[in-house]
Short mmCIF file of C-alpha atoms in Angstrom, two decimals:
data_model
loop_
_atom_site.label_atom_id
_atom_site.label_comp_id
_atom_site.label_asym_id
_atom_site.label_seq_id
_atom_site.Cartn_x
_atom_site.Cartn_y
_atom_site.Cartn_z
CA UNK A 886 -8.32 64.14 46.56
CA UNK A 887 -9.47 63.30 43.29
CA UNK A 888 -6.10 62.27 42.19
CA UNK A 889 -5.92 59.50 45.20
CA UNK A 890 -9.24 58.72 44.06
CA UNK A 891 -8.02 58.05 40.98
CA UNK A 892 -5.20 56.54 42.10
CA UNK A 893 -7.16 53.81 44.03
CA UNK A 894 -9.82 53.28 41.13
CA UNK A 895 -6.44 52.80 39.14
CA UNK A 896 -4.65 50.58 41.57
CA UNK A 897 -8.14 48.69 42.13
CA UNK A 898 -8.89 48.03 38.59
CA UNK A 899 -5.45 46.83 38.06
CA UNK A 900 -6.00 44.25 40.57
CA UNK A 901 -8.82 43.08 39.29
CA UNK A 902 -7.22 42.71 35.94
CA UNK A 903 -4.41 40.68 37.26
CA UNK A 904 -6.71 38.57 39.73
CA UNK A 905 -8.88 37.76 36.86
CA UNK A 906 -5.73 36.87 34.90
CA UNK A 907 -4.34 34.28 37.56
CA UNK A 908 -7.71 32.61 37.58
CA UNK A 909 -8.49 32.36 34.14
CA UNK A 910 -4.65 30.83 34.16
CA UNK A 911 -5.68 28.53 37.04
CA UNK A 912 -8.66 27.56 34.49
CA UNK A 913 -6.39 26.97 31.62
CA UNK A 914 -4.02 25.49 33.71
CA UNK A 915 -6.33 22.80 34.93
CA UNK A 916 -7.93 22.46 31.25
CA UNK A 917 -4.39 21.99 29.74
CA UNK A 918 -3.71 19.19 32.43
CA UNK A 919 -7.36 17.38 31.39
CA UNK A 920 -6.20 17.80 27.71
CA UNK A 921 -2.29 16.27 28.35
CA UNK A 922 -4.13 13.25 30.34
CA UNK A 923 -6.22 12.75 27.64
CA UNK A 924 -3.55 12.41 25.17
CA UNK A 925 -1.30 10.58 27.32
CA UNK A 926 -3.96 7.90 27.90
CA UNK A 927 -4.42 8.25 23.74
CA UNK A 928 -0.94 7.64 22.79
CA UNK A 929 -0.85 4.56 25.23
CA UNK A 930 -3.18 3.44 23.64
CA UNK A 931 -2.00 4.04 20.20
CA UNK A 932 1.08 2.56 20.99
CA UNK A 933 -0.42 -0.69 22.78
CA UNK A 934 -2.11 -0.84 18.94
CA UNK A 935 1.29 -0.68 16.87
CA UNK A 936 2.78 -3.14 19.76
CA UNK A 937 -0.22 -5.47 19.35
CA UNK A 938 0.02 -4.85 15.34
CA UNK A 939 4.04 -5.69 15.00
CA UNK A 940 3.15 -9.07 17.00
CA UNK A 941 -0.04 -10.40 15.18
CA UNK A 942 0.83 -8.61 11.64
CA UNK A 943 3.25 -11.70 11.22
CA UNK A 944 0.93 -14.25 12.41
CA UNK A 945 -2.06 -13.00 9.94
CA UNK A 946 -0.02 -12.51 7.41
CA UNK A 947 1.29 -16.11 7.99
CA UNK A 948 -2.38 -17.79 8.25
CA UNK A 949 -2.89 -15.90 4.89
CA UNK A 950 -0.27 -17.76 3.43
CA UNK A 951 -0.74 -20.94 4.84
CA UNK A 952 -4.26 -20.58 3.45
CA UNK A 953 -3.02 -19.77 0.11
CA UNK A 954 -0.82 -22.61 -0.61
CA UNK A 955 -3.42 -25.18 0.52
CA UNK A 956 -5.96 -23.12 -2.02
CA UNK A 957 -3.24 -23.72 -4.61
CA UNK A 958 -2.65 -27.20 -3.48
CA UNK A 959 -6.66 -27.87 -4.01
CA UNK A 960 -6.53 -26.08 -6.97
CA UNK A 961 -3.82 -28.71 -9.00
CA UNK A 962 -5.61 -31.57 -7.21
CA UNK A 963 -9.13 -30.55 -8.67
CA UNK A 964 -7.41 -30.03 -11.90
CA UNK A 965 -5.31 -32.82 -11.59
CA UNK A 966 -8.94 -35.30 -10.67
CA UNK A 967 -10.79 -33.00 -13.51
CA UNK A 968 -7.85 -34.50 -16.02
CA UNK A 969 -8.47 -37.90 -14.67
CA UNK A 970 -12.17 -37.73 -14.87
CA UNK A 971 -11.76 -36.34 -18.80
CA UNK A 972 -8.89 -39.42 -19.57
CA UNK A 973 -11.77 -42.05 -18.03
CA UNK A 974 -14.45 -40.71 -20.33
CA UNK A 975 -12.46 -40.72 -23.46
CA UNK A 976 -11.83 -44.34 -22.66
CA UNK A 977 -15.64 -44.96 -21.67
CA UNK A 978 -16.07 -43.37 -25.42
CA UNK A 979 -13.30 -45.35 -27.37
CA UNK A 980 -15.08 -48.24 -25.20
CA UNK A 981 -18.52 -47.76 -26.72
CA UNK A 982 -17.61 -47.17 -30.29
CA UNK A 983 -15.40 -50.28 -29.59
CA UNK A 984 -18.71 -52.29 -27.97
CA UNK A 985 -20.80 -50.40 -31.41
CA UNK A 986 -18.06 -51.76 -34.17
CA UNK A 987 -18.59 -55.49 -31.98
CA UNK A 988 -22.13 -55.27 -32.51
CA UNK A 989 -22.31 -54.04 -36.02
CA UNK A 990 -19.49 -57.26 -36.81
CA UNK A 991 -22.13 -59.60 -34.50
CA UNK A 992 -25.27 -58.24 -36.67
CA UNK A 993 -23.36 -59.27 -39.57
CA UNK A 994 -22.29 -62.32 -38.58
CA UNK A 995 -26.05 -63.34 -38.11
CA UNK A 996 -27.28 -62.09 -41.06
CA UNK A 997 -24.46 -64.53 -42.52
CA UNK A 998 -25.62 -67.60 -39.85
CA UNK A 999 -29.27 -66.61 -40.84
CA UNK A 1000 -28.39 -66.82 -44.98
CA UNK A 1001 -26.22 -69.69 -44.60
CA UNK A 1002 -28.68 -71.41 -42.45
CA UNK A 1003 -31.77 -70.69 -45.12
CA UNK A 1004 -29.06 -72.36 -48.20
CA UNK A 1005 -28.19 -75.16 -45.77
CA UNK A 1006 -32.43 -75.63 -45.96
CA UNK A 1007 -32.53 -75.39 -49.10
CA UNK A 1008 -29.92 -77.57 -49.98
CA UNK A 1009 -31.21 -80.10 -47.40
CA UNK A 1010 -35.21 -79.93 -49.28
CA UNK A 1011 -33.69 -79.98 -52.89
CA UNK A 1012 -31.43 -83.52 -51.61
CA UNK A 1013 -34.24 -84.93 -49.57
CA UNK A 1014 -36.56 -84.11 -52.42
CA UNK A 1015 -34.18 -86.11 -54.33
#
């Protein structure tokens, strides 16, 4: 008797072991399929990402260009105005030394008007004194 005993505890706790088995496998089961939707949704959405990357990639990397080469254009034209600008002020300066030298000559030329005017005086009270 004890060996059927035994034999049913045995056969019993066996059971149990593979009962609790097929549910914790049920369990896994069901977490695995949570887990593989999960990472299906993921790599949808990873691969929308490269799709989405492979069509604007181009076009950013295009505006970046585009944006460059007007920078550059900008760039010559502010150094081609800044040359410009430094060609009109060496002219303003030859100008004013030029306008300096006229009025130095025109200072000159009075002080001449203004000497020859006091001999013409002179000469004119020495022959009216006369």
């Amino acid at each position: 008797m004890f060996k059927k005993v035994l034999k049913a505890g045995a056969v019993i706790g066996f059971s149990a072991i593979v009962l609790t088995g097929c549910a914790t496998k049920s369990y896994v089961d069901e977490q695995d399929a949570k887990i593989l939707e999960k990472l299906n949704a993921l790599e949808g959405k990873v691969s929308q990402m490269e799709q989405m990357h492979k069509t604007e990639h181009p076009k950013i990397v295009g505006r970046i260009e585009d944006l460059e080469t007007k920078v550059n254009n900008m760039q010559s034209e502010h150094a081609d105005i800044r040359n410009q600008i430094q060609a009109v002020e060496r002219k303003a300066d030859e100008n004013a030394a030029a306008i300096r030298g006229i009025e130095d000559r025109l200072g000159a030329i009075e002080a001449k008007l203004d000497r020859l005017s006091e001999n013409i005086e002179r000469v004119m009270k020495k022959s009216l004194a006369k």
